[in-house]
Short mmCIF file of C-alpha atoms and ligand atoms in Angstrom, two decimals:
data_model
loop_
_atom_site.label_atom_id
_atom_site.label_comp_id
_atom_site.label_asym_id
_atom_site.label_seq_id
_atom_site.Cartn_x
_atom_site.Cartn_y
_atom_site.Cartn_z
CA MET A 1 -0.20 -0.04 -0.27
CA ARG A 2 0.75 3.65 -0.65
CA ILE A 3 -0.23 5.88 2.04
CA VAL A 4 0.76 9.33 3.14
CA LEU A 5 -0.75 10.69 5.98
CA VAL A 6 -1.89 14.10 7.36
CA GLY A 7 -2.55 16.15 9.93
CA PRO A 8 -1.98 19.52 11.18
CA PRO A 9 1.29 19.89 14.20
CA GLY A 10 0.16 17.49 16.68
CA ALA A 11 -1.94 14.95 15.22
CA GLY A 12 0.19 11.40 16.68
CA LYS A 13 1.25 11.77 12.52
CA GLY A 14 4.88 10.13 13.64
CA THR A 15 3.46 7.80 16.59
CA GLN A 16 0.35 6.34 14.14
CA ALA A 17 3.31 6.35 11.90
CA ALA A 18 4.93 3.97 13.85
CA PHE A 19 2.36 1.18 14.25
CA LEU A 20 0.40 1.89 11.09
CA ALA A 21 3.58 1.48 9.22
CA LYS A 22 4.16 -1.56 11.84
CA ASN A 23 0.78 -2.86 11.54
CA LEU A 24 1.03 -2.89 6.62
CA LYS A 25 4.79 -3.73 7.68
CA ILE A 26 5.80 -1.22 4.34
CA PRO A 27 8.22 1.61 6.12
CA HIS A 28 7.10 5.14 7.51
CA ILE A 29 8.90 7.20 5.77
CA SER A 30 9.45 11.09 7.35
CA THR A 31 10.94 13.88 6.12
CA GLY A 32 11.21 15.60 8.90
CA ASP A 33 12.56 12.32 10.61
CA LEU A 34 15.55 12.46 7.58
CA PHE A 35 15.34 16.81 7.63
CA ARG A 36 16.76 15.42 11.15
CA ALA A 37 18.79 12.46 11.35
CA ASN A 38 20.77 15.31 8.80
CA ILE A 39 21.33 18.11 10.93
CA SER A 40 22.56 15.13 13.77
CA LYS A 41 25.36 14.07 11.30
CA GLY A 42 25.83 17.45 9.98
CA THR A 43 25.44 16.77 6.27
CA GLU A 44 24.78 19.79 4.11
CA LEU A 45 21.01 18.90 3.73
CA GLY A 46 21.28 18.92 7.33
CA LYS A 47 22.30 23.09 6.88
CA GLN A 48 20.51 24.37 4.24
CA ALA A 49 16.90 22.43 6.46
CA LYS A 50 17.64 23.19 10.58
CA ALA A 51 17.71 28.09 9.19
CA PHE A 52 13.28 27.10 7.92
CA MET A 53 13.22 23.91 10.13
CA ASP A 54 14.35 26.18 13.68
CA ALA A 55 11.15 28.82 12.50
CA GLY A 56 8.61 26.76 12.08
CA ASN A 57 8.72 27.70 7.52
CA LEU A 58 9.08 25.15 5.14
CA VAL A 59 12.01 23.46 3.74
CA PRO A 60 12.39 24.74 0.05
CA ASP A 61 11.02 21.93 -2.57
CA GLU A 62 13.88 22.17 -4.77
CA VAL A 63 15.93 19.94 -1.46
CA THR A 64 12.98 18.12 -0.01
CA ILE A 65 10.87 16.74 -2.41
CA GLY A 66 14.55 15.12 -3.82
CA MET A 67 15.36 14.06 -0.99
CA ALA A 68 11.82 13.03 -0.55
CA HIS A 69 12.66 10.51 -3.63
CA ASP A 70 15.78 9.13 -3.24
CA ARG A 71 14.32 7.27 0.58
CA MET A 72 10.26 5.81 -1.66
CA THR A 73 12.57 4.46 -4.70
CA GLN A 74 14.85 2.33 -1.72
CA PRO A 75 13.91 -1.52 -2.17
CA ASP A 76 12.11 -1.72 0.65
CA ALA A 77 9.92 0.31 -0.53
CA THR A 78 9.57 -1.33 -3.11
CA ASN A 79 5.87 -2.91 -2.17
CA GLY A 80 4.50 0.20 -0.66
CA PHE A 81 5.25 2.93 1.92
CA LEU A 82 4.00 5.48 4.80
CA LEU A 83 4.48 8.95 4.28
CA ASP A 84 4.36 10.92 7.01
CA GLY A 85 5.15 15.04 6.77
CA PHE A 86 5.31 15.31 2.34
CA PRO A 87 3.66 16.02 0.53
CA ARG A 88 3.13 19.48 2.74
CA ASN A 89 1.95 21.91 -0.16
CA VAL A 90 0.86 21.47 -3.72
CA SER A 91 3.63 21.35 -5.47
CA GLN A 92 5.22 18.74 -3.38
CA ALA A 93 1.65 16.61 -4.08
CA GLU A 94 1.98 17.07 -7.83
CA ALA A 95 5.94 16.30 -7.93
CA LEU A 96 4.43 13.23 -5.79
CA ASP A 97 2.16 12.00 -8.04
CA GLU A 98 4.06 12.62 -11.19
CA SER A 99 6.92 11.11 -9.66
CA LEU A 100 4.41 7.39 -9.32
CA LYS A 101 2.31 7.74 -12.58
CA ALA A 102 5.82 7.94 -13.90
CA ASP A 103 7.12 4.90 -12.51
CA GLY A 104 3.44 3.59 -12.82
CA GLN A 105 2.02 3.88 -9.14
CA LYS A 106 -0.22 5.58 -7.71
CA LEU A 107 -1.03 5.77 -3.98
CA ASP A 108 -4.05 3.92 -2.04
CA ALA A 109 -5.31 6.25 0.16
CA VAL A 110 -4.17 9.78 2.50
CA LEU A 111 -5.63 9.57 5.89
CA ASP A 112 -6.21 12.71 7.44
CA LEU A 113 -5.93 13.01 10.75
CA GLU A 114 -8.30 15.35 12.78
CA VAL A 115 -7.89 17.25 16.18
CA PRO A 116 -8.63 20.69 17.17
CA GLU A 117 -6.82 23.07 17.02
CA ASP A 118 -6.85 24.11 21.17
CA GLU A 119 -5.26 20.22 22.04
CA VAL A 120 -2.85 20.24 18.81
CA VAL A 121 -0.99 23.42 21.05
CA LYS A 122 -1.30 21.25 24.17
CA ARG A 123 -0.26 17.95 22.28
CA ILE A 124 3.21 20.11 21.40
CA ALA A 125 3.91 22.11 23.42
CA GLY A 126 4.28 18.68 26.77
CA ARG A 127 6.02 16.45 23.96
CA ARG A 128 8.58 15.35 24.73
CA ILE A 129 10.85 12.61 22.04
CA CYS A 130 13.29 10.08 22.65
CA ARG A 131 16.69 11.31 20.86
CA ASN A 132 17.73 7.64 19.59
CA ASP A 133 14.26 6.84 18.47
CA SER A 134 10.97 9.91 17.56
CA SER A 135 8.29 7.15 17.46
CA HIS A 136 9.53 6.69 20.31
CA VAL A 137 6.87 9.99 22.28
CA PHE A 138 6.22 10.67 25.63
CA HIS A 139 4.06 13.76 27.29
CA VAL A 140 4.47 15.57 31.04
CA THR A 141 0.99 15.18 31.25
CA TYR A 142 -0.52 12.50 28.99
CA SER A 143 1.71 9.75 28.61
CA LYS A 144 4.18 10.40 31.68
CA PRO A 145 7.96 8.49 31.13
CA LYS A 146 8.64 5.95 34.41
CA THR A 147 11.97 8.21 34.69
CA GLU A 148 11.12 12.12 34.07
CA GLY A 149 13.98 12.54 31.03
CA VAL A 150 13.84 8.78 30.05
CA CYS A 151 12.93 6.76 27.19
CA ASP A 152 10.44 3.34 28.44
CA VAL A 153 11.82 1.63 25.60
CA CYS A 154 14.92 2.44 24.53
CA GLY A 155 16.93 4.96 28.03
CA GLY A 156 17.20 7.46 24.79
CA GLU A 157 17.64 10.86 26.43
CA LEU A 158 13.49 12.41 26.25
CA TYR A 159 14.24 15.78 24.90
CA GLN A 160 11.67 18.56 23.13
CA ARG A 161 12.44 19.49 19.78
CA GLY A 162 13.56 23.17 19.21
CA ASP A 163 10.67 23.55 16.78
CA ASP A 164 8.19 22.30 19.82
CA GLN A 165 7.85 25.84 21.99
CA GLU A 166 4.67 28.02 21.74
CA GLU A 167 6.04 30.83 19.33
CA THR A 168 7.11 27.96 16.64
CA VAL A 169 3.82 25.74 17.37
CA ARG A 170 1.07 29.25 16.58
CA LYS A 171 3.28 30.00 13.28
CA ARG A 172 4.15 26.26 12.48
CA LEU A 173 0.19 25.27 12.66
CA ASP A 174 0.08 29.19 9.92
CA VAL A 175 2.40 26.94 8.16
CA TYR A 176 0.13 24.03 8.31
CA HIS A 177 -3.39 26.06 7.98
CA ARG A 178 -1.54 28.03 4.73
CA GLU A 179 0.67 25.25 2.86
CA THR A 180 -0.85 22.10 3.58
CA GLU A 181 -4.08 21.52 3.80
CA PRO A 182 -4.90 22.42 0.44
CA ILE A 183 -3.28 19.42 -0.74
CA ILE A 184 -6.38 17.67 0.46
CA ASP A 185 -8.27 18.90 -1.22
CA HIS A 186 -5.81 18.72 -4.36
CA TYR A 187 -6.20 14.58 -2.29
CA LYS A 188 -9.79 14.40 -2.68
CA ALA A 189 -10.19 15.15 -6.18
CA GLN A 190 -8.75 12.01 -6.58
CA GLY A 191 -10.84 9.50 -4.31
CA LEU A 192 -8.38 9.82 -1.94
CA VAL A 193 -8.64 10.80 2.00
CA VAL A 194 -9.88 8.93 4.24
CA THR A 195 -10.15 11.31 7.57
CA ILE A 196 -10.63 10.11 11.34
CA SER A 197 -10.32 11.30 14.74
CA ALA A 198 -7.40 11.43 16.08
CA LEU A 199 -8.52 12.79 19.61
CA GLY A 200 -8.70 9.13 22.04
CA LYS A 201 -5.87 6.86 22.86
CA VAL A 202 -2.62 5.97 20.57
CA ASN A 203 -4.07 2.98 20.28
CA GLU A 204 -7.94 3.64 19.42
CA VAL A 205 -6.67 5.64 16.82
CA THR A 206 -4.54 3.43 15.63
CA LYS A 207 -7.69 0.83 15.35
CA ARG A 208 -9.27 3.32 14.27
CA ALA A 209 -7.18 4.23 11.29
CA MET A 210 -6.57 0.83 10.39
CA ASP A 211 -10.17 0.08 9.67
CA ALA A 212 -10.08 3.54 7.59
CA LEU A 213 -8.00 2.01 5.54
CA LYS A 214 -10.06 -1.34 5.12
CA GLY A 215 -12.91 0.73 3.76
CA ASP A 216 -14.34 0.17 6.95
CA LYS A 217 -15.48 2.74 8.36
P1 AMP B 1 7.88 17.36 11.23
O1 AMP B 1 8.84 16.04 11.65
O2 AMP B 1 7.77 17.03 10.16
O3 AMP B 1 6.81 17.95 12.08
O4 AMP B 1 8.41 18.31 10.37
C1 AMP B 1 9.40 18.76 11.18
C2 AMP B 1 9.93 19.90 9.71
O5 AMP B 1 10.65 19.88 9.62
C3 AMP B 1 8.59 21.33 9.63
O6 AMP B 1 8.36 21.98 10.36
C4 AMP B 1 9.66 22.17 8.19
O7 AMP B 1 9.75 22.91 8.55
C5 AMP B 1 10.00 20.24 8.16
N1 AMP B 1 10.04 19.58 7.26
C6 AMP B 1 9.56 18.21 6.97
N2 AMP B 1 8.38 17.85 6.17
C7 AMP B 1 8.85 18.53 5.05
C8 AMP B 1 8.98 19.01 3.12
N3 AMP B 1 7.62 17.44 3.50
N4 AMP B 1 8.79 20.10 2.95
C9 AMP B 1 8.98 21.23 3.64
N5 AMP B 1 9.36 21.12 5.28
C10 AMP B 1 9.37 19.69 5.66
#
């Protein structure tokens, strides 16, 4: 299956993507994670992306589309993938449509995670992620780790992403409404969008998502 996950920052895309990818046996491809990995390794691409990310802006398409395409054409993604955070604007969606078409492929679904805006701000402000694996996500109130600052899964250090601070979150939400939301209409026109509520426990949302993807809404 080839799936795109869309939703505002804080909708739980990273968390859900990790579970869904495992259930569906396809790789989880997160452009945000790819950028963060490049930043930690100090690559040229990471240097180009960092200032945009720190400001809560989108990294330019020239950098992003090539990086996403390289990852999607790796051998483990031959039979499908779950895209998390890409495409993030209409021109990226068009580039993706074209590259899939050129390879005789198509998307199976666009899963839209819906969550009210005040909930998003609460979720992000308290979010802490593991330095070893960004799918290990905790929250200072809703999902506390057993030991403060330490990942329950692997013992890694938990930290707050620089772009999770309140001012940057507001900026990222603006960018989401302005640039990313229009891709939902782009994909509605192709009959691909399935919308689910992202409220509730993580496993309830995963179940809702799996049912929706099976067409069993
Ligand atoms: P995320 O981890 O998906 O929240 O992404 C973190 C940041 O990485 C975003 O706020 C953007 O600055 C950048 N980013 C991730 N994916 C994209 C994309 N598809 N296009 C442009 N910028 C992106």
